[in-house]
Coordinates of C-alpha atoms in Angstrom, one line a residue:
Q12 CA -12.3 13.3 -8.3
V13 CA -10.2 10.3 -7.5
Q14 CA -11.5 7.7 -5.1
V15 CA -9.4 5.1 -3.4
V16 CA -10.8 2.1 -1.7
E17 CA -8.9 -0.5 0.3
S18 CA -10.1 -3.9 1.3
G19 CA -8.8 -7.2 2.7
G20 CA -7.8 -6.3 6.2
G21 CA -8.7 -8.5 9.1
L22 CA -7.5 -10.5 12.1
V23 CA -4.7 -12.9 11.6
Q24 CA -2.4 -14.8 13.9
A25 CA 1.3 -14.0 14.1
G26 CA 3.1 -15.7 11.2
G27 CA 0.0 -15.6 9.0
S28 CA -0.7 -13.9 5.8
L29 CA -3.2 -11.4 4.4
R30 CA -3.6 -9.8 1.0
L31 CA -4.8 -6.3 0.8
S32 CA -6.4 -4.8 -2.3
C33 CA -7.0 -1.2 -3.5
T34 CA -9.1 0.0 -6.3
T35 CA -9.2 3.5 -7.7
S36 CA -11.6 5.5 -9.9
G37 CA -11.6 9.0 -11.4
L38 CA -8.2 8.8 -13.3
P39 CA -6.6 6.2 -15.5
F40 CA -5.1 3.7 -13.2
D41 CA -2.0 3.3 -15.3
D42 CA -1.3 7.0 -14.9
L43 CA -1.0 6.5 -11.1
S44 CA 2.0 5.7 -9.0
M45 CA 0.7 3.7 -6.0
A46 CA 1.9 3.0 -2.5
W47 CA 0.9 1.4 0.8
F48 CA 1.3 3.1 4.2
R49 CA 0.4 2.0 7.7
Q50 CA -0.3 3.8 10.9
A51 CA -0.4 2.2 14.3
P52 CA -2.1 4.0 17.3
G53 CA 0.2 6.6 18.7
K54 CA 2.7 6.3 15.9
E55 CA 3.5 8.2 12.7
R56 CA 2.3 7.0 9.3
E57 CA 4.9 4.8 7.8
G58 CA 5.5 4.2 4.1
I59 CA 6.0 0.5 3.5
S60 CA 6.0 0.0 -0.3
R61 CA 5.7 1.8 -3.6
I62 CA 5.2 0.7 -7.2
N63 CA 5.5 2.7 -10.4
R64 CA 2.9 3.1 -13.1
N65 CA 3.7 0.0 -15.1
G66 CA 4.5 -2.2 -12.1
V67 CA 8.2 -2.8 -13.0
L68 CA 9.8 -0.7 -10.3
R69 CA 9.0 -1.5 -6.7
F70 CA 10.4 -0.3 -3.4
Y71 CA 10.0 -1.7 0.1
A72 CA 10.8 -0.4 3.5
D73 CA 13.4 -2.4 5.3
S74 CA 10.8 -3.4 7.9
V75 CA 8.8 -5.4 5.3
K76 CA 11.4 -6.4 2.7
G77 CA 11.3 -10.1 1.9
R78 CA 7.9 -10.6 3.5
F79 CA 5.6 -8.2 1.7
T80 CA 5.0 -8.0 -2.1
I81 CA 3.4 -5.1 -3.9
S82 CA 1.8 -5.7 -7.3
R83 CA -0.8 -4.2 -9.5
D84 CA -3.2 -5.2 -12.3
N85 CA -3.7 -2.2 -14.5
A86 CA -6.5 -4.0 -16.4
K87 CA -8.4 -4.4 -13.2
N88 CA -7.5 -1.0 -11.7
T89 CA -6.3 -2.8 -8.7
L90 CA -3.3 -2.6 -6.4
Y91 CA -2.3 -5.5 -4.1
L92 CA -0.2 -6.0 -1.0
Q93 CA 0.6 -9.6 -0.1
M94 CA 1.7 -9.7 3.5
N95 CA 3.4 -12.9 4.8
S96 CA 4.9 -13.7 8.2
L97 CA 3.0 -11.0 9.9
K98 CA 4.1 -9.8 13.3
P99 CA 1.9 -8.4 16.2
E100 CA 3.7 -5.1 16.0
E101 CA 2.4 -4.7 12.4
T102 CA -1.1 -4.2 13.7
A103 CA -2.2 -1.0 12.2
M104 CA -4.5 0.8 9.8
Y105 CA -3.2 0.2 6.3
Y106 CA -3.7 2.9 3.7
C107 CA -3.5 2.9 -0.1
A108 CA -2.3 6.1 -1.7
A109 CA -1.9 7.4 -5.3
R110 CA -0.4 10.2 -7.2
Q111 CA -0.3 11.0 -10.9
G112 CA 2.9 10.3 -12.7
N113 CA 6.0 8.5 -11.5
T114 CA 7.6 9.1 -8.1
W115 CA 10.6 7.8 -6.3
S116 CA 9.2 9.0 -3.0
L117 CA 7.5 7.1 -0.2
R118 CA 6.6 10.2 1.8
S119 CA 3.0 10.8 2.7
A120 CA 3.2 14.4 1.5
D121 CA 4.0 13.2 -2.0
F122 CA 0.8 11.3 -2.5
D123 CA -2.4 13.2 -3.3
Y124 CA -5.2 10.6 -3.1
W125 CA -5.9 8.4 -0.1
G126 CA -8.3 5.7 0.9
Q127 CA -10.0 5.4 4.3
G128 CA -7.8 2.5 5.3
T129 CA -8.3 -1.1 6.2
Q130 CA -7.5 -2.5 9.7
V131 CA -5.0 -5.2 10.0
T132 CA -4.7 -6.9 13.4
V133 CA -2.1 -9.5 14.1
S134 CA -2.6 -11.5 17.3
S135 CA 0.3 -13.1 19.2

């Protein structure tokens, strides 16, 4: 069974930065494509970034491009999301997701393993 655990959320002022982390267990980390999603109250879950197994290929949603950076350390079984210039409208629960093998998708349905989420609150 794969477990996914996020950390690093919190309260930050608009324009500030946070770094989220995600660790997995149960499958070799370098066998997993990883992604970050977020969901604000009353809104649909949004895919914001994806990274392939070796960390070379990365994709960002337009809403975060240039401000967020996804990365991974396969030796530490850890995924990161560096978030800069945060905006109040980015207040949401942020989720880490994983699936075996490579994927070019950033749809929720294409990821099999999910964490419980970490809350990010951006104050104005």
